[in-house]
Coordinates of C-alpha atoms in Angstrom, one line a residue:
M153 CA 23.7 6.6 15.6
P154 CA 22.3 3.3 16.6
L155 CA 19.1 2.1 14.9
F156 CA 17.2 2.0 18.2
P157 CA 18.5 4.7 20.6
S158 CA 18.8 3.3 24.1
D159 CA 17.8 6.6 25.7
S160 CA 14.3 6.6 24.1
T161 CA 11.9 5.7 26.9
S162 CA 8.7 6.8 25.0
R163 CA 9.3 4.4 22.1
P164 CA 9.1 0.6 21.8
S165 CA 12.4 -1.2 22.2
R166 CA 14.1 -3.8 20.0
A167 CA 12.3 -6.4 22.0
L168 CA 9.2 -5.6 20.0
F169 CA 11.0 -7.0 16.9
A170 CA 12.3 -9.9 18.8
R171 CA 8.8 -10.9 19.9
T172 CA 7.7 -11.3 16.3
G173 CA 10.0 -14.4 16.0
S174 CA 11.7 -17.0 18.2
R175 CA 14.6 -19.3 18.3
L176 CA 12.3 -22.1 17.5
A177 CA 11.1 -20.3 14.3
V178 CA 14.7 -19.9 13.1
L179 CA 15.4 -23.6 13.8
L180 CA 12.2 -24.7 12.0
A181 CA 13.2 -22.5 9.0
A182 CA 16.6 -24.2 8.7
A183 CA 14.8 -27.6 8.8
A184 CA 12.3 -26.5 6.2
F185 CA 15.0 -25.5 3.7
A186 CA 16.7 -28.8 3.5
S187 CA 18.8 -30.3 0.7
P188 CA 16.2 -29.9 -2.2
L189 CA 16.7 -26.1 -2.1
T190 CA 20.5 -26.1 -1.7
A191 CA 20.9 -28.5 -4.6
L192 CA 19.4 -26.0 -7.1
A193 CA 21.5 -24.6 -9.9
Q194 CA 23.4 -21.3 -9.7
G195 CA 20.9 -19.9 -12.3
T196 CA 18.1 -20.2 -9.7
L197 CA 16.9 -17.2 -7.7
R198 CA 15.0 -18.1 -4.4
I199 CA 12.9 -15.4 -2.9
G200 CA 11.5 -15.3 0.6
M201 CA 8.1 -13.6 0.4
T202 CA 6.3 -12.0 3.3
A203 CA 3.1 -13.8 2.3
A204 CA 2.1 -16.9 4.3
D205 CA 1.1 -18.9 1.2
I206 CA 1.7 -19.3 -2.5
P207 CA -0.6 -16.7 -4.3
L208 CA -3.6 -17.9 -6.2
T209 CA -2.3 -19.3 -9.5
T210 CA -5.4 -19.0 -11.7
G211 CA -4.7 -15.4 -12.9
Q212 CA -6.2 -12.9 -10.4
A213 CA -3.8 -13.6 -7.5
D214 CA -4.6 -13.2 -3.9
Q215 CA -2.1 -12.2 -1.1
G216 CA -2.4 -8.5 -2.0
G217 CA 0.0 -6.6 -4.1
E218 CA 2.7 -9.2 -3.4
G219 CA 0.6 -11.9 -5.0
Q220 CA 0.2 -9.7 -8.0
R221 CA 4.0 -9.0 -8.1
F222 CA 5.1 -12.6 -7.9
M223 CA 2.4 -14.6 -9.6
A224 CA 0.0 -12.4 -11.6
N225 CA 2.8 -10.3 -13.2
T226 CA 5.1 -13.2 -13.9
V227 CA 2.9 -16.0 -15.3
Y228 CA 0.4 -13.6 -16.7
D229 CA 0.1 -10.3 -18.6
Q230 CA -2.5 -7.5 -18.6
L231 CA -3.9 -5.4 -21.5
V232 CA -2.1 -2.4 -19.9
M233 CA 1.2 -2.8 -18.0
W234 CA 3.7 -0.7 -16.1
D235 CA 7.1 0.3 -17.4
L236 CA 9.4 -1.4 -14.8
S237 CA 12.7 -0.7 -16.6
S238 CA 13.9 2.3 -14.6
A239 CA 14.9 3.0 -11.0
D240 CA 15.3 6.7 -11.6
K241 CA 11.8 7.8 -12.6
A242 CA 8.3 7.0 -11.7
S243 CA 6.7 4.2 -13.7
T244 CA 4.2 5.0 -16.4
L245 CA 1.6 2.9 -18.2
V246 CA 2.8 1.1 -21.4
P247 CA 1.2 -1.2 -23.9
G248 CA 0.9 -4.8 -22.8
L249 CA -1.4 -7.2 -24.5
A250 CA -3.1 -4.1 -25.9
L251 CA -1.0 -2.1 -28.3
S252 CA -3.3 1.0 -27.9
W253 CA -6.4 2.3 -26.3
V254 CA -8.6 5.3 -26.8
A255 CA -11.9 6.6 -25.5
D256 CA -14.4 7.8 -28.1
P257 CA -14.3 11.6 -28.0
K258 CA -18.1 11.7 -28.7
D259 CA -19.0 9.1 -26.0
R260 CA -16.3 8.9 -23.3
T261 CA -17.9 5.7 -22.0
K262 CA -16.8 3.7 -25.1
W263 CA -13.1 2.5 -25.3
T264 CA -11.4 0.7 -28.1
F265 CA -8.4 -1.5 -27.4
K266 CA -6.3 -2.7 -30.3
L267 CA -4.6 -6.0 -29.3
R268 CA -1.1 -7.3 -29.9
P269 CA -1.3 -10.0 -32.6
G270 CA 0.3 -13.4 -32.5
V271 CA 0.6 -13.7 -28.7
K272 CA 0.4 -17.3 -27.4
Y273 CA -0.6 -18.7 -24.1
H274 CA 1.7 -21.2 -22.4
D275 CA -0.7 -24.0 -23.5
G276 CA -0.2 -23.0 -27.2
S277 CA -3.6 -21.4 -27.7
T278 CA -3.9 -17.9 -29.1
F279 CA -4.7 -14.7 -27.1
D280 CA -7.4 -12.7 -28.9
A281 CA -10.3 -10.3 -28.4
A282 CA -12.6 -13.2 -27.4
A283 CA -10.2 -14.1 -24.6
V284 CA -10.4 -10.5 -23.2
V285 CA -14.2 -10.7 -23.1
W286 CA -14.0 -14.1 -21.5
N287 CA -11.6 -12.9 -18.8
L288 CA -13.7 -9.9 -17.9
A289 CA -16.7 -12.3 -17.6
K290 CA -14.9 -14.6 -15.2
L291 CA -14.8 -11.7 -12.7
L292 CA -18.0 -9.8 -13.5
D293 CA -20.6 -12.2 -14.9
E294 CA -21.8 -14.7 -12.2
K295 CA -23.9 -16.6 -14.9
S296 CA -20.9 -17.3 -17.1
P297 CA -19.4 -20.8 -17.0
Q298 CA -16.0 -19.4 -16.2
F299 CA -17.1 -17.1 -13.4
D300 CA -14.7 -17.8 -10.4
P301 CA -15.7 -16.5 -7.0
K302 CA -12.1 -16.6 -5.8
Q303 CA -10.8 -14.5 -8.6
A304 CA -13.8 -12.2 -8.5
A305 CA -13.1 -11.5 -4.8
Q306 CA -9.7 -10.2 -5.8
G307 CA -10.4 -8.5 -9.1
R308 CA -14.0 -7.3 -9.3
S309 CA -13.3 -4.3 -7.1
R310 CA -10.4 -3.3 -9.4
I311 CA -12.7 -2.7 -12.4
P312 CA -16.0 -1.3 -11.0
S313 CA -16.4 1.0 -14.0
I314 CA -16.9 -1.7 -16.6
A315 CA -20.5 -2.2 -17.8
S316 CA -19.8 -4.5 -20.8
S317 CA -17.3 -5.7 -23.4
R318 CA -17.4 -7.2 -26.8
A319 CA -15.0 -8.4 -29.5
I320 CA -15.2 -6.3 -32.6
D321 CA -12.8 -8.6 -34.4
A322 CA -9.9 -10.9 -33.4
T323 CA -7.6 -8.0 -32.4
T324 CA -10.2 -5.3 -31.4
V325 CA -12.1 -5.1 -28.1
E326 CA -14.7 -2.5 -27.1
I327 CA -15.1 -1.9 -23.4
V328 CA -18.0 0.3 -22.2
T329 CA -18.0 1.9 -18.8
K330 CA -20.9 2.9 -16.6
E331 CA -19.9 6.5 -16.7
P332 CA -17.0 8.4 -18.3
D333 CA -13.9 7.2 -16.5
A334 CA -10.4 8.4 -17.6
F335 CA -8.9 5.9 -15.1
L336 CA -10.0 2.7 -16.9
P337 CA -6.5 1.9 -18.3
Y338 CA -5.1 2.0 -14.7
Q339 CA -7.8 -0.4 -13.6
L340 CA -7.1 -2.9 -16.4
A341 CA -3.4 -3.0 -15.4
W342 CA -4.6 -5.2 -12.4
I343 CA -6.4 -7.7 -14.6
P344 CA -4.3 -10.7 -15.8
M345 CA -5.5 -12.7 -18.8
S346 CA -6.0 -16.5 -18.2
S347 CA -6.3 -19.0 -21.0
P348 CA -9.9 -19.9 -22.1
A349 CA -8.7 -22.9 -24.1
H350 CA -6.8 -24.3 -21.1
F351 CA -9.8 -23.8 -18.9
E352 CA -11.8 -25.9 -21.3
K353 CA -9.1 -28.5 -21.4
M354 CA -9.2 -28.7 -17.5
G355 CA -12.9 -29.6 -17.6
K356 CA -14.0 -26.0 -16.8
D357 CA -12.6 -26.5 -13.3
W358 CA -10.6 -23.7 -11.8
N359 CA -9.1 -26.0 -9.1
A360 CA -7.7 -28.2 -11.9
Y361 CA -6.5 -25.1 -13.8
A362 CA -4.7 -23.9 -10.7
K363 CA -2.4 -27.0 -10.7
T364 CA -1.1 -26.3 -14.2
P365 CA -2.0 -22.7 -15.0
S366 CA -1.6 -21.0 -18.4
G367 CA -0.9 -17.3 -19.0
T368 CA 1.0 -15.3 -21.6
G369 CA 3.7 -14.1 -19.2
P370 CA 7.5 -14.3 -19.3
W371 CA 7.4 -17.1 -16.7
K372 CA 5.7 -20.5 -16.6
L373 CA 4.7 -22.0 -13.3
V374 CA 5.8 -25.7 -13.4
A375 CA 5.4 -26.8 -9.8
W376 CA 4.0 -25.5 -6.5
T377 CA 3.1 -26.7 -3.0
P378 CA 0.8 -24.7 -0.8
R379 CA 2.6 -22.8 2.0
E380 CA 5.9 -24.2 0.9
R381 CA 7.2 -23.1 -2.6
A382 CA 6.5 -22.4 -6.2
E383 CA 8.8 -22.9 -9.1
L384 CA 8.8 -20.9 -12.3
V385 CA 10.9 -21.2 -15.5
P386 CA 11.3 -18.9 -18.4
N387 CA 8.9 -18.7 -21.3
P388 CA 11.3 -18.7 -24.3
G389 CA 8.5 -17.8 -26.7
Y390 CA 7.5 -14.6 -24.8
W391 CA 6.3 -11.9 -27.1
D392 CA 8.7 -9.2 -25.6
K393 CA 12.1 -10.6 -26.3
A394 CA 13.7 -8.0 -24.0
R395 CA 11.8 -9.6 -21.1
V396 CA 12.6 -13.2 -21.7
P397 CA 14.1 -14.2 -18.3
K398 CA 17.8 -14.8 -18.0
L399 CA 17.5 -17.1 -15.0
E400 CA 17.0 -20.8 -15.2
K401 CA 14.4 -20.8 -12.5
L402 CA 12.6 -18.6 -10.0
V403 CA 11.5 -20.1 -6.7
L404 CA 9.0 -18.4 -4.4
V405 CA 9.0 -19.3 -0.7
P406 CA 6.4 -18.1 1.8
L407 CA 8.2 -16.8 4.9
P408 CA 5.8 -14.5 6.7
E409 CA 7.9 -14.1 9.9
A410 CA 10.6 -11.5 9.5
N411 CA 13.3 -13.2 11.6
T412 CA 12.8 -16.5 9.7
R413 CA 13.4 -14.7 6.4
V414 CA 16.7 -13.2 7.8
A415 CA 17.8 -16.7 9.0
A416 CA 17.0 -18.2 5.6
L417 CA 19.0 -15.5 3.8
R418 CA 22.0 -15.7 6.2
S419 CA 22.2 -19.5 5.8
G420 CA 22.0 -19.4 2.0
Q421 CA 18.6 -21.1 1.8
V422 CA 17.2 -18.1 -0.1
D423 CA 18.9 -15.4 -2.1
W424 CA 16.5 -12.6 -1.6
I425 CA 14.0 -11.5 1.1
E426 CA 11.3 -9.0 1.1
A427 CA 11.0 -6.4 3.9
P428 CA 14.0 -7.2 6.1
P429 CA 13.5 -6.1 9.7
P430 CA 15.3 -2.8 10.4
D431 CA 17.3 -4.2 13.3
A432 CA 18.9 -6.8 11.0
V433 CA 20.0 -4.3 8.3
T434 CA 23.3 -3.3 9.7
S435 CA 24.4 -6.9 10.3
L436 CA 23.2 -8.1 6.9
K437 CA 25.2 -5.3 5.3
G438 CA 28.2 -6.5 7.4
A439 CA 27.7 -10.0 6.0
G440 CA 28.0 -8.7 2.5
M441 CA 24.3 -8.6 1.7
Q442 CA 22.8 -6.0 -0.6
I443 CA 20.1 -3.7 0.9
V444 CA 18.1 -2.3 -2.0
T445 CA 15.6 0.6 -1.5
N446 CA 13.8 3.1 -3.7
A447 CA 10.9 5.5 -3.5
Y448 CA 7.7 3.9 -4.7
P449 CA 3.9 4.7 -4.6
H450 CA 2.9 3.3 -1.2
N451 CA 1.4 4.5 2.0
W452 CA 0.8 2.8 5.4
V453 CA -2.3 3.9 7.1
W454 CA -5.1 3.1 9.5
H455 CA -8.3 3.1 7.5
L456 CA -11.1 4.6 9.6
S457 CA -14.7 3.6 10.0
M458 CA -17.2 6.4 9.3
L459 CA -20.2 4.3 10.4
E460 CA -22.8 5.5 12.9
G461 CA -21.3 5.0 16.4
S462 CA -17.7 5.2 15.3
P463 CA -15.6 7.8 17.2
F464 CA -14.0 8.7 13.9
R465 CA -17.2 10.4 12.6
D466 CA -16.0 13.3 14.8
P467 CA -13.4 15.3 12.8
K468 CA -11.8 16.4 16.1
V469 CA -11.0 12.8 16.9
R470 CA -9.5 12.1 13.5
A471 CA -7.4 15.2 13.8
A472 CA -6.3 14.3 17.3
I473 CA -5.2 10.8 16.4
N474 CA -3.1 12.2 13.5
L475 CA -1.5 14.8 15.8
A476 CA -0.6 12.1 18.3
I477 CA 1.6 10.1 15.8
D478 CA 5.4 10.7 16.0
R479 CA 6.2 9.9 12.4
E480 CA 9.8 11.0 12.6
G481 CA 10.3 8.9 15.7
L482 CA 8.8 5.9 13.9
N483 CA 11.2 6.5 11.0
Q484 CA 14.1 6.4 13.5
F485 CA 12.6 3.2 15.0
L486 CA 12.6 1.7 11.5
G487 CA 16.3 2.5 11.0
G488 CA 15.4 5.2 8.4
L489 CA 13.6 2.7 6.2
S490 CA 10.5 4.8 5.7
L491 CA 9.4 8.2 4.5
P492 CA 7.3 10.0 7.2
A493 CA 3.9 10.9 5.9
K494 CA 2.9 14.6 5.4
G495 CA -0.3 13.6 3.8
F496 CA -1.9 10.6 2.0
M497 CA 0.5 11.1 -0.9
P498 CA 4.3 11.3 -0.4
P499 CA 5.9 14.7 0.2
G500 CA 6.7 16.4 -3.1
H501 CA 4.2 14.3 -5.2
E502 CA 2.6 16.1 -8.1
W503 CA -0.8 15.3 -6.6
F504 CA 0.0 16.7 -3.1
G505 CA -1.3 20.1 -4.0
K506 CA -1.7 22.7 -1.2
A507 CA -2.6 20.2 1.5
T508 CA -1.4 21.4 5.0
P509 CA 1.3 18.9 6.0
L510 CA 0.6 16.6 9.0
R511 CA 2.5 17.3 12.2
F512 CA 3.2 15.8 15.6
D513 CA 1.8 17.7 18.6
S514 CA 0.7 15.6 21.6
A515 CA -0.5 18.7 23.5
A516 CA -2.8 19.7 20.7
A517 CA -4.0 16.1 20.4
K518 CA -5.0 16.0 24.1
K519 CA -6.9 19.3 23.7
L520 CA -8.8 18.1 20.7
L521 CA -9.7 14.9 22.5
A522 CA -10.9 16.8 25.5
D523 CA -13.0 19.1 23.2
A524 CA -14.5 15.9 21.8
G525 CA -15.5 14.7 25.3
Y526 CA -12.7 12.3 26.0
T527 CA -10.8 12.7 29.3
A528 CA -8.8 10.6 31.8
A529 CA -12.1 9.8 33.4
K530 CA -13.7 8.9 30.1
P531 CA -10.8 7.8 27.8
L532 CA -11.3 7.0 24.1
T533 CA -10.9 3.3 23.4
L534 CA -10.2 1.9 19.9
K535 CA -9.9 -1.6 18.5
V536 CA -7.8 -1.8 15.3
L537 CA -7.4 -4.9 13.1
I538 CA -3.8 -5.4 12.0
P539 CA -1.9 -8.1 10.0
S540 CA 0.9 -10.3 11.3
S541 CA 2.8 -9.7 8.0
G542 CA 1.9 -9.2 4.3
S543 CA 2.4 -7.3 1.1
G544 CA 3.7 -3.8 1.7
M545 CA 2.9 -4.0 5.4
M546 CA 6.6 -3.4 6.4
Q547 CA 6.9 -4.5 10.1
P548 CA 3.2 -4.3 11.1
I549 CA 3.2 -5.6 14.7
P550 CA 6.0 -3.5 16.1
M551 CA 4.9 -0.5 14.1
N552 CA 1.4 -0.7 15.4
E553 CA 2.7 -1.2 18.9
F554 CA 4.6 2.1 18.4
L555 CA 1.4 3.8 17.4
Q556 CA -0.3 2.2 20.4
Q557 CA 2.3 3.8 22.7
N558 CA 1.9 7.2 20.9
L559 CA -1.8 7.1 21.6
R560 CA -1.4 5.9 25.1
D561 CA 0.7 9.0 25.7
V562 CA -2.4 11.2 24.9
G563 CA -4.8 9.0 26.9
V564 CA -6.2 6.8 24.1
K565 CA -6.4 3.1 24.7
V566 CA -5.8 0.9 21.6
D567 CA -6.6 -2.8 21.4
L568 CA -4.8 -4.5 18.5
E569 CA -6.3 -7.7 17.0
V570 CA -3.7 -9.5 14.9
L571 CA -4.9 -11.4 11.8
E572 CA -3.0 -13.5 9.2
W573 CA -2.6 -11.5 6.0
N574 CA -5.2 -13.2 3.9
A575 CA -7.7 -13.0 6.8
L576 CA -7.0 -9.3 7.0
L577 CA -7.6 -9.0 3.3
G578 CA -11.0 -10.7 3.9
A579 CA -11.8 -8.2 6.7
W580 CA -10.8 -5.3 4.3
R581 CA -13.1 -6.5 1.5
G582 CA -15.8 -7.1 4.1
G583 CA -15.8 -3.4 5.0
A584 CA -16.3 -1.5 8.3
K585 CA -19.7 -3.1 8.9
D586 CA -18.1 -6.5 9.0
A587 CA -15.3 -5.2 11.3
A588 CA -17.9 -3.7 13.6
N589 CA -19.1 -7.2 14.4
R590 CA -15.6 -7.7 15.9
G591 CA -15.8 -4.3 17.7
A592 CA -13.2 -2.7 15.4
V593 CA -13.3 0.9 14.2
A594 CA -10.1 0.9 12.1
L595 CA -8.0 -1.4 10.0
N596 CA -4.3 -1.2 9.3
Y597 CA -3.5 -1.4 5.6
S598 CA -0.9 -0.4 3.1
Y599 CA -2.0 1.0 -0.2
F600 CA -0.7 1.1 -3.7
I601 CA -1.2 4.8 -4.6
Q602 CA 0.5 5.1 -8.0
D603 CA -2.7 5.5 -10.1
P604 CA -5.7 7.7 -9.5
F605 CA -8.2 4.9 -9.0
T606 CA -6.2 3.0 -6.4
A607 CA -5.0 6.1 -4.7
F608 CA -8.3 7.9 -4.3
V609 CA -11.5 6.6 -6.0
R610 CA -11.8 3.2 -4.5
H611 CA -11.4 4.4 -0.9
V612 CA -14.1 7.1 -0.8
K613 CA -16.6 6.8 -3.6
S614 CA -20.0 6.4 -2.1
D615 CA -21.1 3.5 -4.2
L616 CA -17.9 1.5 -3.8
V617 CA -18.7 0.2 -0.3
S618 CA -18.7 -3.6 0.3
P619 CA -19.4 -5.8 -1.5
K620 CA -19.2 -3.5 -4.6
G621 CA -15.8 -2.1 -3.8
T622 CA -13.3 -1.3 -1.1
N623 CA -14.5 1.9 0.4
W624 CA -13.8 0.2 3.7
G625 CA -14.9 2.9 6.0
W626 CA -18.3 3.5 4.4
Y627 CA -17.3 7.1 3.9
Q628 CA -20.1 8.8 1.8
E629 CA -20.1 12.6 1.1
K630 CA -21.6 14.5 -1.9
E631 CA -18.7 17.0 -2.1
M632 CA -16.1 14.2 -2.4
D633 CA -18.2 12.3 -5.0
A634 CA -18.3 15.6 -7.0
L635 CA -14.5 15.9 -6.8
L636 CA -14.2 12.2 -7.9
T637 CA -16.5 12.7 -10.9
S638 CA -14.5 15.8 -11.9
A639 CA -11.3 13.8 -11.8
Q640 CA -12.8 10.9 -13.7
N641 CA -14.0 13.2 -16.4
A642 CA -10.5 14.8 -16.8
F643 CA -9.1 13.0 -19.9
E644 CA -6.3 15.6 -20.4
A645 CA -3.2 15.5 -18.2
P646 CA -3.2 19.1 -16.8
A647 CA -6.9 19.0 -15.9
Q648 CA -6.5 15.6 -14.3
T649 CA -3.6 16.7 -12.2
A650 CA -5.4 19.7 -10.9
A651 CA -8.5 17.6 -10.1
L652 CA -6.3 15.0 -8.2
Q653 CA -4.6 17.8 -6.2
K654 CA -8.0 18.9 -5.0
L655 CA -8.9 15.4 -4.0
H656 CA -5.7 15.0 -2.0
E657 CA -6.2 18.3 -0.3
K658 CA -9.6 17.1 0.9
F659 CA -8.2 13.8 2.0
V660 CA -5.8 15.6 4.3
Q661 CA -8.1 18.4 5.3
D662 CA -10.7 16.0 6.5
Q663 CA -8.1 13.5 8.0
L664 CA -9.9 10.6 6.4
F665 CA -7.1 8.2 7.5
V666 CA -4.4 8.0 10.1
M667 CA -1.7 8.7 7.7
V668 CA 1.5 7.3 9.1
T669 CA 4.4 6.6 6.7
H670 CA 5.5 5.5 3.2
D671 CA 7.7 2.5 2.6
V672 CA 11.0 2.6 0.7
N673 CA 10.5 -1.0 -0.4
A674 CA 13.5 -2.5 1.3
R675 CA 14.9 -5.8 0.0
A676 CA 17.9 -7.8 1.2
M677 CA 19.6 -10.0 -1.2
S678 CA 22.8 -12.1 -1.7
P679 CA 25.7 -10.5 -3.5
K680 CA 25.2 -13.2 -6.1
V681 CA 22.0 -11.4 -7.3
K682 CA 22.9 -9.3 -10.3
G683 CA 21.0 -7.1 -12.8
F684 CA 18.0 -6.2 -10.7
V685 CA 16.6 -2.7 -11.3
Q686 CA 14.3 -1.7 -8.5
A687 CA 11.5 0.2 -10.2
Q688 CA 9.6 3.0 -8.5
N689 CA 6.6 0.7 -8.4
W690 CA 4.9 -1.9 -6.3
F691 CA 5.6 -4.4 -9.0
Q692 CA 9.0 -5.5 -10.3
N693 CA 10.7 -7.1 -13.4
F694 CA 12.6 -10.3 -12.6
S695 CA 13.6 -11.0 -16.2
S696 CA 16.8 -9.0 -16.2
I697 CA 18.3 -10.8 -13.1
T698 CA 21.2 -13.2 -13.3
M699 CA 23.0 -15.2 -10.5
T700 CA 26.8 -15.4 -10.2
K701 CA 28.5 -18.5 -8.7

């Protein structure tokens, strides 16, 4: 079966993908990757990212989850990390810079973290409990000399539970949360530890620090040019000897345009690209390229405004929009490189619970819209903010045009405003009130849904609206807050799973998002790339990779 059936008149054509690039873009890509790249040694892996720029290098990376994947999780470590060693099972949390952590059974707001001794930063200074307290302050304490607005914009919303922290001794940290929160370890897995000593050496200037950053991670950043490339080399003194990189060098190249990434891979200018466009997969396979996919915790949604005046305050409208989406047709359009959504979590997930699976029914969608007061004479009109590319966004322009056509079929008019990825991230952090100034009532986003906090809490907790968090839609409901509190107080696995199932059931029952699909994390890479294990995770381990000649 062809990837894009020619007899489908109700779906966008291949031309939608073609419009995301141009012959000129391909020619420019070839020019951009001139002899300096091709002269690199065989031990070098060159990756074409979907991001438009090199992620922030100071610790708390920007550029979404891709920035965390390629910069924050290579140059830096976190107290708690993900096990990225297996492709066959879901990732779990493992000790990172902290060897252990426990909540006080008498006061669940108090956590004790025992740190890994003897860990050195790239600048030679020692990681210790004081460094942990310092790193939390750089995100949370605006009066601290190390407070960094750029990093705080990325990381503060990741750790909303933290009230305070203190060093008990060199290898022991106490972290106090505002309320009992069993999800704190998951939150800390997002917080890289920068070097306090190096910050002092750089004159307490984050801009200077960014040029020669210092983490404790398996890779050292040795050179970078904005919007062009970053070069990383192994850290031979890394504390986890199993994760000392085998490559000589890792090069990151921002290539936000999908066809440009393909051209760079075909011409040998890069060895690996993120998110290959579906219509290129067959020919890439024919050229001997590896196409690597795996299940991972991700969804691709429209996040809906619940502000006064938004049509999505009406549950009939939310249900109608979800009924109008042909998810199986979109999967076919994507060449099978997706998992059609049945809910907010993937089908079969342990947190799915008894949620009624989503379905496609245009006739039912039209009826609900009519019941809500929208007809051919008075059509529903929506403006949605979407990215041009970005971390986990798959193929956002053609996919959104597919949804636009689905909704046109039921009488809904959709205006798509395309933003560069980091601009969309800004609109996401700004919340629905900020988007309302642009006339938008929804925002297209892809979410990491592997842990309870990022899957549920941050999206719907009443007090996590902007600027305190990323409850983008300003959804505020007492019943949901009670379910969240119940889950956050469930410190034992069975009780926590049951609480999370109830949360997911309410997400789906109330249709709080337009739940569209789940990515399979497709990557295309040269046959020279060996030893990569694609974990079931948004993040990946690059230390095991080698390159053949």
